[in-house]
Amino acid sequence: MERTTLVQHVRQQEKATPEATGEFSSLMNEIMVAAKIISLQVNSAGIGEDIFGLTGKINVQGEEVKKLDEFSDLTFTKIIGQSGTVCAITSEEKEEPFIIPAGDDRGKYIFMMDPLDGSSNIDVNVNIGTIFSVYKKKSSGDRVTDEDLMQKGEHQIAAGYIVYGSSTIFVYTSRQGVHGFTLDPTLGEFFLSHPDLVIPEQGSTYSVNEGNWELWDEPQKNLVAYLKEEDHATARPYKLRYIGSLVADFHRTLLKGGLFMYPKDRKSPNGKLRFSFEAAPLALIVEQAGGKASTGTRRILDITPTGIHDRLPLFIGSKKDVEMAEERLAASAKNTIDLNG
Ligand code: AHG
Ligand code: MN
Ligand code: MN
């Protein structure tokens, strides 16, 4: 059987890109190295050195930092930082951007990451992952500016994620479709396993933390209630699937279709998920696969953040499901306004 490695696939895409210099391929190869190191840690967690548990630190998000959060952040920062392909790295685990010193070997890319997504699932052997996004430096001169670090989602040149679990899967897009690769741990190579991924136009699954029901506004409650009603003409009731690791919930949605939601609520009025490290990269991937991603009212890729840790509501998945959600939220909000006069 023809087995294309991720290295070969990236090089083939580089050849199809006239202006390519090979720098992006080098960056992708370094991302793969970091992913393999974390995959090894995750799959041997609990054996040998203690990678489980808390560091006792609180990150910029106000969340407890797990040892694997920190290990993943340090691993990616070290490997990508020394790759000579980037001039800055921003991370969910770092309050400030990591700027590659001017004298060091730097490149034209900006690398953004959620080094370990789903950290509440680390100690219970449930899928976790890494999400990343790549932009090109926009500002002239050597200095890395806010203009470089807070770019419109549409300006991403590539995005991807790795899911660590029963197998380690690496999914990415460089705007030439979406492709998935599975790690062969004996060879230490990622092999093409999901070529040209396309998300089903409509699914029959919704994915949301219903534990937040009392925190939602009426339009959000009405939307989820609608999905639970019985109406075979519109494939309802939808099944509920919620893993609690965005990267795993998204991967299932990409393969099977459906709607993932992390809406705003009374406790998180801007939503919980981060634009740079979660929403924007997954939005590029889902659109490249024929799906949609919005805040419920705005297309994610049309947004330019005002802070590297900006949060926002996320509705992402099958085109028809996201459109249905947007329409029902808008109609319900209008009725609520009408009812309230
Ligand atoms: P992270 O571990 O990077 O902080 O991300 C956790 C996120 C995301 O993975 C998931 O969709 C969401 O938190 C789950 O939040 P709830 O536990 O509130 O449902
Ligand atoms: Mn996350
Ligand atoms: Mn994280």
mmCIF file of C-alpha atoms and ligand atoms in Angstrom:
data_model
loop_
_atom_site.group_PDB
_atom_site.id
_atom_site.type_symbol
_atom_site.label_atom_id
_atom_site.label_comp_id
_atom_site.label_asym_id
_atom_site.label_seq_id
_atom_site.Cartn_x
_atom_site.Cartn_y
_atom_site.Cartn_z
ATOM 1 C CA MET A 1 0.000 0.000 0.000
ATOM 2 C CA GLU A 2 1.302 3.475 -0.941
ATOM 3 C CA ARG A 3 2.150 5.125 2.401
ATOM 4 C CA THR A 4 2.740 8.883 2.184
ATOM 5 C CA THR A 5 4.451 10.371 5.219
ATOM 6 C CA LEU A 6 3.555 13.815 6.551
ATOM 7 C CA VAL A 7 7.083 14.970 5.643
ATOM 8 C CA GLN A 8 6.532 13.887 2.017
ATOM 9 C CA HIS A 9 3.036 15.441 1.930
ATOM 10 C CA VAL A 10 4.292 18.818 3.159
ATOM 11 C CA ARG A 11 7.132 18.722 0.609
ATOM 12 C CA GLN A 12 4.636 17.887 -2.198
ATOM 13 C CA GLN A 13 2.518 20.878 -1.171
ATOM 14 C CA GLU A 14 5.668 23.017 -1.062
ATOM 15 C CA LYS A 15 6.453 22.013 -4.672
ATOM 16 C CA ALA A 16 2.899 23.043 -5.639
ATOM 17 C CA THR A 17 3.531 26.493 -4.119
ATOM 18 C CA PRO A 18 5.701 28.556 -6.524
ATOM 19 C CA GLU A 19 6.892 31.106 -3.964
ATOM 20 C CA ALA A 20 7.733 28.447 -1.335
ATOM 21 C CA THR A 21 11.247 28.680 0.116
ATOM 22 C CA GLY A 22 11.114 25.474 2.175
ATOM 23 C CA GLU A 23 10.860 27.451 5.418
ATOM 24 C CA PHE A 24 7.276 26.351 6.032
ATOM 25 C CA SER A 25 8.247 22.701 5.440
ATOM 26 C CA SER A 26 11.013 23.096 8.007
ATOM 27 C CA LEU A 27 8.539 24.556 10.498
ATOM 28 C CA MET A 28 6.104 21.692 9.926
ATOM 29 C CA ASN A 29 8.883 19.144 10.447
ATOM 30 C CA GLU A 30 9.761 20.729 13.798
ATOM 31 C CA ILE A 31 6.072 20.687 14.833
ATOM 32 C CA MET A 32 6.066 16.952 14.084
ATOM 33 C CA VAL A 33 9.121 16.402 16.308
ATOM 34 C CA ALA A 34 7.462 18.212 19.217
ATOM 35 C CA ALA A 35 4.221 16.285 18.637
ATOM 36 C CA LYS A 36 6.057 12.942 18.762
ATOM 37 C CA ILE A 37 7.776 13.892 22.038
ATOM 38 C CA ILE A 38 4.463 14.852 23.665
ATOM 39 C CA SER A 39 2.758 11.754 22.264
ATOM 40 C CA LEU A 40 5.459 9.634 23.916
ATOM 41 C CA GLN A 41 4.946 11.443 27.233
ATOM 42 C CA VAL A 42 1.146 11.145 27.068
ATOM 43 C CA ASN A 43 1.305 7.463 26.223
ATOM 44 C CA SER A 44 3.772 6.718 28.979
ATOM 45 C CA ALA A 45 2.196 9.162 31.472
ATOM 46 C CA GLY A 46 1.987 7.563 34.854
ATOM 47 C CA ILE A 47 4.888 5.246 34.040
ATOM 48 C CA GLY A 48 8.344 6.427 35.083
ATOM 49 C CA GLU A 49 8.696 10.170 35.611
ATOM 50 C CA ASP A 50 5.584 11.729 37.060
ATOM 51 C CA ILE A 51 3.990 13.787 34.272
ATOM 52 C CA PHE A 52 0.546 13.655 35.856
ATOM 53 C CA GLY A 53 -0.753 16.152 38.330
ATOM 54 C CA LEU A 54 -0.465 19.860 39.030
ATOM 55 C CA THR A 55 2.510 22.189 39.025
ATOM 56 C CA GLY A 56 0.956 24.318 41.753
ATOM 57 C CA LYS A 57 1.007 27.291 39.352
ATOM 58 C CA ILE A 58 -1.898 29.339 37.957
ATOM 59 C CA ASN A 59 -1.658 30.518 34.334
ATOM 60 C CA VAL A 60 -2.744 33.745 32.690
ATOM 61 C CA GLN A 61 -6.164 32.157 32.127
ATOM 62 C CA GLY A 62 -6.520 31.739 35.899
ATOM 63 C CA GLU A 63 -6.379 27.961 35.433
ATOM 64 C CA GLU A 64 -4.329 25.418 37.371
ATOM 65 C CA VAL A 65 -1.285 24.464 35.262
ATOM 66 C CA LYS A 66 -0.888 20.706 34.880
ATOM 67 C CA LYS A 67 2.619 19.283 34.467
ATOM 68 C CA LEU A 68 1.730 18.200 30.931
ATOM 69 C CA ASP A 69 0.523 21.736 30.088
ATOM 70 C CA GLU A 70 3.926 23.057 31.091
ATOM 71 C CA PHE A 71 5.884 20.216 29.513
ATOM 72 C CA SER A 72 4.062 20.694 26.184
ATOM 73 C CA ASP A 73 4.504 24.472 26.271
ATOM 74 C CA LEU A 74 8.238 24.159 27.000
ATOM 75 C CA THR A 75 8.737 21.436 24.371
ATOM 76 C CA PHE A 76 7.067 23.368 21.548
ATOM 77 C CA THR A 77 8.684 26.667 22.581
ATOM 78 C CA LYS A 78 12.180 25.141 22.640
ATOM 79 C CA ILE A 79 11.894 23.211 19.378
ATOM 80 C CA ILE A 80 9.974 25.810 17.346
ATOM 81 C CA GLY A 81 11.962 28.660 18.918
ATOM 82 C CA GLN A 82 15.242 27.109 17.709
ATOM 83 C CA SER A 83 13.900 26.122 14.269
ATOM 84 C CA GLY A 84 15.027 29.346 12.593
ATOM 85 C CA THR A 85 11.581 29.619 10.967
ATOM 86 C CA VAL A 86 9.757 31.895 13.441
ATOM 87 C CA CYS A 87 10.245 35.353 14.932
ATOM 88 C CA ALA A 88 7.612 34.986 17.687
ATOM 89 C CA ILE A 89 5.591 32.385 19.564
ATOM 90 C CA THR A 90 2.369 33.085 21.469
ATOM 91 C CA SER A 91 0.869 30.455 23.728
ATOM 92 C CA GLU A 92 -2.218 29.952 25.862
ATOM 93 C CA GLU A 93 0.223 29.183 28.691
ATOM 94 C CA LYS A 94 2.296 32.373 28.253
ATOM 95 C CA GLU A 95 1.013 35.782 29.339
ATOM 96 C CA GLU A 96 3.496 37.544 27.028
ATOM 97 C CA PRO A 97 4.610 36.620 23.501
ATOM 98 C CA PHE A 98 8.001 34.873 23.240
ATOM 99 C CA ILE A 99 10.012 36.979 20.785
ATOM 100 C CA ILE A 100 13.014 35.257 19.216
ATOM 101 C CA PRO A 101 16.004 37.536 20.045
ATOM 102 C CA ALA A 102 17.197 39.568 17.018
ATOM 103 C CA GLY A 103 20.683 37.960 17.015
ATOM 104 C CA ASP A 104 19.246 34.435 16.946
ATOM 105 C CA ASP A 105 18.280 32.427 13.912
ATOM 106 C CA ARG A 106 14.794 33.807 13.115
ATOM 107 C CA GLY A 107 12.249 33.327 10.339
ATOM 108 C CA LYS A 108 9.203 35.064 8.923
ATOM 109 C CA TYR A 109 6.494 33.036 10.719
ATOM 110 C CA ILE A 110 4.499 33.707 13.872
ATOM 111 C CA PHE A 111 3.569 30.455 15.696
ATOM 112 C CA MET A 112 0.528 30.391 18.012
ATOM 113 C CA MET A 113 -0.475 27.406 20.113
ATOM 114 C CA ASP A 114 -2.622 25.779 22.713
ATOM 115 C CA PRO A 115 0.142 23.396 23.722
ATOM 116 C CA LEU A 116 -2.103 21.047 25.661
ATOM 117 C CA ASP A 117 -5.852 21.237 25.061
ATOM 118 C CA GLY A 118 -8.267 19.371 27.311
ATOM 119 C CA SER A 119 -6.019 19.413 30.356
ATOM 120 C CA SER A 120 -8.948 18.500 32.641
ATOM 121 C CA ASN A 121 -8.821 15.112 30.918
ATOM 122 C CA ILE A 122 -5.086 14.429 31.357
ATOM 123 C CA ASP A 123 -5.349 12.333 34.517
ATOM 124 C CA VAL A 124 -8.332 10.258 33.361
ATOM 125 C CA ASN A 125 -6.837 8.868 30.147
ATOM 126 C CA VAL A 126 -9.238 10.747 27.853
ATOM 127 C CA ASN A 127 -8.098 12.271 24.532
ATOM 128 C CA ILE A 128 -6.157 15.535 24.778
ATOM 129 C CA GLY A 129 -4.332 17.484 22.110
ATOM 130 C CA THR A 130 -2.301 20.392 20.763
ATOM 131 C CA ILE A 131 -3.728 23.111 18.496
ATOM 132 C CA PHE A 132 -1.528 25.418 16.406
ATOM 133 C CA SER A 133 -1.775 28.288 13.946
ATOM 134 C CA VAL A 134 0.796 29.895 11.630
ATOM 135 C CA TYR A 135 0.821 33.490 10.354
ATOM 136 C CA LYS A 136 3.426 35.438 8.387
ATOM 137 C CA LYS A 137 5.091 38.471 9.947
ATOM 138 C CA LYS A 138 3.296 41.505 8.453
ATOM 139 C CA SER A 139 5.142 44.533 9.831
ATOM 140 C CA SER A 140 8.300 45.808 8.131
ATOM 141 C CA GLY A 141 11.613 45.826 9.961
ATOM 142 C CA ASP A 142 12.984 43.458 12.594
ATOM 143 C CA ARG A 143 10.654 44.319 15.451
ATOM 144 C CA VAL A 144 7.660 42.055 16.106
ATOM 145 C CA THR A 145 4.648 44.298 16.673
ATOM 146 C CA ASP A 146 1.011 43.926 17.734
ATOM 147 C CA GLU A 147 0.173 44.018 14.022
ATOM 148 C CA ASP A 148 2.054 40.703 13.728
ATOM 149 C CA LEU A 149 0.683 39.125 16.905
ATOM 150 C CA MET A 150 -2.993 40.006 16.444
ATOM 151 C CA GLN A 151 -3.946 39.284 12.861
ATOM 152 C CA LYS A 152 -7.305 38.634 11.226
ATOM 153 C CA GLY A 153 -8.132 34.900 11.309
ATOM 154 C CA GLU A 154 -8.316 34.962 7.508
ATOM 155 C CA HIS A 155 -4.565 35.751 7.399
ATOM 156 C CA GLN A 156 -3.523 32.366 8.763
ATOM 157 C CA ILE A 157 -1.314 30.558 6.294
ATOM 158 C CA ALA A 158 -1.743 27.201 8.032
ATOM 159 C CA ALA A 159 -3.384 25.556 11.055
ATOM 160 C CA GLY A 160 -3.524 22.123 12.602
ATOM 161 C CA TYR A 161 -4.027 19.977 15.640
ATOM 162 C CA ILE A 162 -2.708 16.746 17.098
ATOM 163 C CA VAL A 163 -4.987 14.405 19.098
ATOM 164 C CA TYR A 164 -3.124 12.195 21.580
ATOM 165 C CA GLY A 165 -5.130 9.073 22.399
ATOM 166 C CA SER A 166 -5.533 5.449 21.343
ATOM 167 C CA SER A 167 -3.570 6.650 18.322
ATOM 168 C CA THR A 168 -1.871 9.986 17.701
ATOM 169 C CA ILE A 169 -3.441 11.804 14.764
ATOM 170 C CA PHE A 170 -2.019 14.963 13.132
ATOM 171 C CA VAL A 171 -4.511 17.027 11.065
ATOM 172 C CA TYR A 172 -3.460 20.166 9.180
ATOM 173 C CA THR A 173 -4.278 22.557 6.369
ATOM 174 C CA SER A 174 -1.999 24.936 4.477
ATOM 175 C CA ARG A 175 -5.036 26.153 2.522
ATOM 176 C CA GLN A 176 -4.836 23.212 0.116
ATOM 177 C CA GLY A 177 -7.493 21.078 1.776
ATOM 178 C CA VAL A 178 -7.409 19.232 5.110
ATOM 179 C CA HIS A 179 -5.348 16.084 5.600
ATOM 180 C CA GLY A 180 -4.950 13.663 8.517
ATOM 181 C CA PHE A 181 -1.956 11.514 9.415
ATOM 182 C CA THR A 182 -1.651 8.726 11.978
ATOM 183 C CA LEU A 183 1.566 8.137 13.919
ATOM 184 C CA ASP A 184 3.190 4.735 13.498
ATOM 185 C CA PRO A 185 4.953 4.622 16.877
ATOM 186 C CA THR A 186 7.307 1.841 15.856
ATOM 187 C CA LEU A 187 8.652 3.849 12.902
ATOM 188 C CA GLY A 188 8.077 7.265 14.511
ATOM 189 C CA GLU A 189 6.488 8.498 11.276
ATOM 190 C CA PHE A 190 3.100 10.103 10.584
ATOM 191 C CA PHE A 191 1.414 8.315 7.631
ATOM 192 C CA LEU A 192 -1.452 9.728 5.535
ATOM 193 C CA SER A 193 -4.646 8.144 6.892
ATOM 194 C CA HIS A 194 -7.340 10.775 6.175
ATOM 195 C CA PRO A 195 -6.642 12.405 2.766
ATOM 196 C CA ASP A 196 -8.755 15.382 1.636
ATOM 197 C CA LEU A 197 -11.061 15.496 4.656
ATOM 198 C CA VAL A 198 -14.517 16.980 3.921
ATOM 199 C CA ILE A 199 -17.000 17.550 6.764
ATOM 200 C CA PRO A 200 -20.576 16.263 6.095
ATOM 201 C CA GLU A 201 -22.841 19.166 5.073
ATOM 202 C CA GLN A 202 -25.176 18.294 7.966
ATOM 203 C CA GLY A 203 -24.727 16.017 10.962
ATOM 204 C CA SER A 204 -26.981 14.591 13.653
ATOM 205 C CA THR A 205 -24.887 15.284 16.750
ATOM 206 C CA TYR A 206 -24.554 18.320 18.962
ATOM 207 C CA SER A 207 -21.721 18.860 21.406
ATOM 208 C CA VAL A 208 -22.036 21.310 24.322
ATOM 209 C CA ASN A 209 -21.578 21.331 28.095
ATOM 210 C CA GLU A 210 -25.238 21.210 29.158
ATOM 211 C CA GLY A 211 -24.084 21.628 32.741
ATOM 212 C CA ASN A 212 -24.001 25.343 31.903
ATOM 213 C CA TRP A 213 -27.742 25.384 31.011
ATOM 214 C CA GLU A 214 -28.739 27.751 33.835
ATOM 215 C CA LEU A 215 -25.970 30.175 32.794
ATOM 216 C CA TRP A 216 -27.194 30.490 29.194
ATOM 217 C CA ASP A 217 -29.485 33.169 27.771
ATOM 218 C CA GLU A 218 -32.926 32.254 26.363
ATOM 219 C CA PRO A 219 -31.839 32.014 22.679
ATOM 220 C CA GLN A 220 -29.134 29.488 23.611
ATOM 221 C CA LYS A 221 -31.567 27.444 25.712
ATOM 222 C CA ASN A 222 -34.125 27.509 22.874
ATOM 223 C CA LEU A 223 -31.515 26.309 20.384
ATOM 224 C CA VAL A 224 -30.477 23.290 22.478
ATOM 225 C CA ALA A 225 -34.137 22.500 23.299
ATOM 226 C CA TYR A 226 -34.856 22.545 19.529
ATOM 227 C CA LEU A 227 -32.055 20.018 18.871
ATOM 228 C CA LYS A 228 -33.580 17.668 21.480
ATOM 229 C CA GLU A 229 -37.129 17.780 20.037
ATOM 230 C CA GLU A 230 -38.354 14.802 17.980
ATOM 231 C CA ASP A 231 -38.801 15.610 14.279
ATOM 232 C CA HIS A 232 -37.558 12.946 11.879
ATOM 233 C CA ALA A 233 -37.891 15.325 8.908
ATOM 234 C CA THR A 234 -34.951 17.283 10.320
ATOM 235 C CA ALA A 235 -33.083 14.272 11.788
ATOM 236 C CA ARG A 236 -33.951 15.389 15.344
ATOM 237 C CA PRO A 237 -33.401 14.649 18.184
ATOM 238 C CA TYR A 238 -29.667 15.040 17.627
ATOM 239 C CA LYS A 239 -27.349 12.819 19.667
ATOM 240 C CA LEU A 240 -25.327 14.538 22.392
ATOM 241 C CA ARG A 241 -21.602 13.822 22.450
ATOM 242 C CA TYR A 242 -19.298 15.858 24.753
ATOM 243 C CA ILE A 243 -15.737 14.784 25.617
ATOM 244 C CA GLY A 244 -14.615 18.047 27.212
ATOM 245 C CA SER A 245 -11.443 18.261 25.117
ATOM 246 C CA LEU A 246 -12.115 20.711 22.280
ATOM 247 C CA VAL A 247 -9.630 18.989 20.018
ATOM 248 C CA ALA A 248 -11.355 15.601 20.432
ATOM 249 C CA ASP A 249 -14.889 17.030 20.146
ATOM 250 C CA PHE A 250 -13.799 18.917 17.033
ATOM 251 C CA HIS A 251 -12.069 15.888 15.468
ATOM 252 C CA ARG A 252 -15.254 13.814 15.839
ATOM 253 C CA THR A 253 -17.321 16.697 14.386
ATOM 254 C CA LEU A 254 -14.944 17.038 11.419
ATOM 255 C CA LEU A 255 -15.174 13.313 10.604
ATOM 256 C CA LYS A 256 -18.861 12.674 11.402
ATOM 257 C CA GLY A 257 -20.466 16.104 11.030
ATOM 258 C CA GLY A 258 -22.608 17.956 13.551
ATOM 259 C CA LEU A 259 -22.370 21.053 15.699
ATOM 260 C CA PHE A 260 -19.909 21.889 18.487
ATOM 261 C CA MET A 261 -20.825 24.839 20.697
ATOM 262 C CA TYR A 262 -19.110 26.690 23.490
ATOM 263 C CA PRO A 263 -21.543 29.612 23.903
ATOM 264 C CA LYS A 264 -21.140 32.655 26.113
ATOM 265 C CA ASP A 265 -22.779 32.390 29.510
ATOM 266 C CA ARG A 266 -23.325 34.489 32.642
ATOM 267 C CA LYS A 267 -19.910 33.435 34.042
ATOM 268 C CA SER A 268 -18.042 33.800 30.718
ATOM 269 C CA PRO A 269 -19.794 36.661 28.870
ATOM 270 C CA ASN A 270 -17.196 36.463 26.072
ATOM 271 C CA GLY A 271 -17.215 32.670 26.001
ATOM 272 C CA LYS A 272 -14.410 30.403 27.298
ATOM 273 C CA LEU A 273 -12.406 29.440 24.220
ATOM 274 C CA ARG A 274 -9.486 31.496 22.931
ATOM 275 C CA PHE A 275 -9.476 33.132 19.478
ATOM 276 C CA SER A 276 -5.757 32.743 18.693
ATOM 277 C CA PHE A 277 -5.147 29.273 20.140
ATOM 278 C CA GLU A 278 -8.443 27.429 19.592
ATOM 279 C CA ALA A 279 -11.170 29.151 17.524
ATOM 280 C CA ALA A 280 -9.150 30.661 14.646
ATOM 281 C CA PRO A 281 -7.055 27.564 13.788
ATOM 282 C CA LEU A 282 -10.068 25.218 13.956
ATOM 283 C CA ALA A 283 -12.123 27.715 11.925
ATOM 284 C CA LEU A 284 -9.542 27.642 9.109
ATOM 285 C CA ILE A 285 -9.529 23.838 9.167
ATOM 286 C CA VAL A 286 -13.324 23.495 9.175
ATOM 287 C CA GLU A 287 -13.775 26.015 6.324
ATOM 288 C CA GLN A 288 -11.103 24.243 4.274
ATOM 289 C CA ALA A 289 -13.164 21.060 4.846
ATOM 290 C CA GLY A 290 -16.408 22.766 3.717
ATOM 291 C CA GLY A 291 -17.815 23.604 7.156
ATOM 292 C CA LYS A 292 -18.431 26.852 9.067
ATOM 293 C CA ALA A 293 -17.261 28.533 12.269
ATOM 294 C CA SER A 294 -18.823 31.565 13.938
ATOM 295 C CA THR A 295 -19.363 33.275 17.267
ATOM 296 C CA GLY A 296 -23.088 32.669 16.636
ATOM 297 C CA THR A 297 -23.254 36.007 14.834
ATOM 298 C CA ARG A 298 -19.811 36.634 13.240
ATOM 299 C CA ARG A 299 -17.591 34.448 11.031
ATOM 300 C CA ILE A 300 -14.512 33.592 13.112
ATOM 301 C CA LEU A 301 -12.067 34.206 10.244
ATOM 302 C CA ASP A 302 -13.383 37.766 9.791
ATOM 303 C CA ILE A 303 -12.302 38.678 13.324
ATOM 304 C CA THR A 304 -9.113 40.541 14.252
ATOM 305 C CA PRO A 305 -8.333 40.104 17.989
ATOM 306 C CA THR A 306 -7.448 43.064 20.197
ATOM 307 C CA GLY A 307 -5.564 40.893 22.694
ATOM 308 C CA ILE A 308 -3.553 37.670 22.268
ATOM 309 C CA HIS A 309 -5.707 35.981 24.938
ATOM 310 C CA ASP A 310 -9.092 37.154 23.616
ATOM 311 C CA ARG A 311 -11.934 34.716 24.246
ATOM 312 C CA LEU A 312 -15.148 34.346 22.220
ATOM 313 C CA PRO A 313 -18.193 32.090 21.807
ATOM 314 C CA LEU A 314 -17.685 29.264 19.281
ATOM 315 C CA PHE A 315 -20.202 27.483 17.031
ATOM 316 C CA ILE A 316 -18.314 25.196 14.632
ATOM 317 C CA GLY A 317 -19.052 22.193 12.417
ATOM 318 C CA SER A 318 -21.256 21.202 9.476
ATOM 319 C CA LYS A 319 -22.271 24.137 7.283
ATOM 320 C CA LYS A 320 -26.027 23.506 7.593
ATOM 321 C CA ASP A 321 -25.829 22.957 11.356
ATOM 322 C CA VAL A 322 -23.906 26.179 12.024
ATOM 323 C CA GLU A 323 -26.288 28.121 9.749
ATOM 324 C CA MET A 324 -29.305 26.593 11.552
ATOM 325 C CA ALA A 325 -27.787 27.619 14.906
ATOM 326 C CA GLU A 326 -27.131 31.204 13.716
ATOM 327 C CA GLU A 327 -30.659 31.517 12.275
ATOM 328 C CA ARG A 328 -32.370 30.187 15.411
ATOM 329 C CA LEU A 329 -30.246 32.293 17.761
ATOM 330 C CA ALA A 330 -31.066 35.427 15.725
ATOM 331 C CA ALA A 331 -34.796 34.641 15.485
ATOM 332 C CA SER A 332 -35.004 33.765 19.165
ATOM 333 C CA ALA A 333 -33.114 36.911 20.165
ATOM 334 C CA LYS A 334 -35.519 38.981 18.018
ATOM 335 C CA ASN A 335 -38.557 37.300 19.619
ATOM 336 C CA THR A 336 -37.079 37.903 23.072
ATOM 337 C CA ILE A 337 -36.676 41.581 22.173
ATOM 338 C CA ASP A 338 -40.238 41.659 20.708
ATOM 339 C CA LEU A 339 -41.623 39.904 23.799
ATOM 340 C CA ASN A 340 -39.789 42.332 26.061
ATOM 341 C CA GLY A 341 -40.967 45.166 23.826
HETATM 342 P P1 AHG B 1 -7.542 23.863 27.811
HETATM 343 O O1 AHG B 1 -7.329 22.540 28.467
HETATM 344 O O2 AHG B 1 -6.541 24.165 26.723
HETATM 345 O O3 AHG B 1 -7.709 24.975 28.805
HETATM 346 O O4 AHG B 1 -8.909 23.783 27.003
HETATM 347 C C1 AHG B 1 -10.031 23.326 27.671
HETATM 348 C C2 AHG B 1 -11.245 23.768 26.906
HETATM 349 C C3 AHG B 1 -11.547 22.885 25.717
HETATM 350 O O5 AHG B 1 -10.613 21.861 25.531
HETATM 351 C C4 AHG B 1 -12.884 22.283 26.035
HETATM 352 O O6 AHG B 1 -13.742 22.365 24.926
HETATM 353 C C5 AHG B 1 -13.421 23.151 27.156
HETATM 354 O O7 AHG B 1 -12.311 23.715 27.800
HETATM 355 C C6 AHG B 1 -14.200 22.349 28.143
HETATM 356 O O8 AHG B 1 -14.715 23.300 29.058
HETATM 357 P P2 AHG B 1 -15.789 22.810 30.148
HETATM 358 O O9 AHG B 1 -15.035 21.891 31.066
HETATM 359 O O10 AHG B 1 -16.228 24.091 30.790
HETATM 360 O O11 AHG B 1 -16.892 22.126 29.405
HETATM 361 MN MN MN B 2 -7.684 24.469 24.948
HETATM 362 MN MN MN B 3 -4.498 24.334 26.916
#
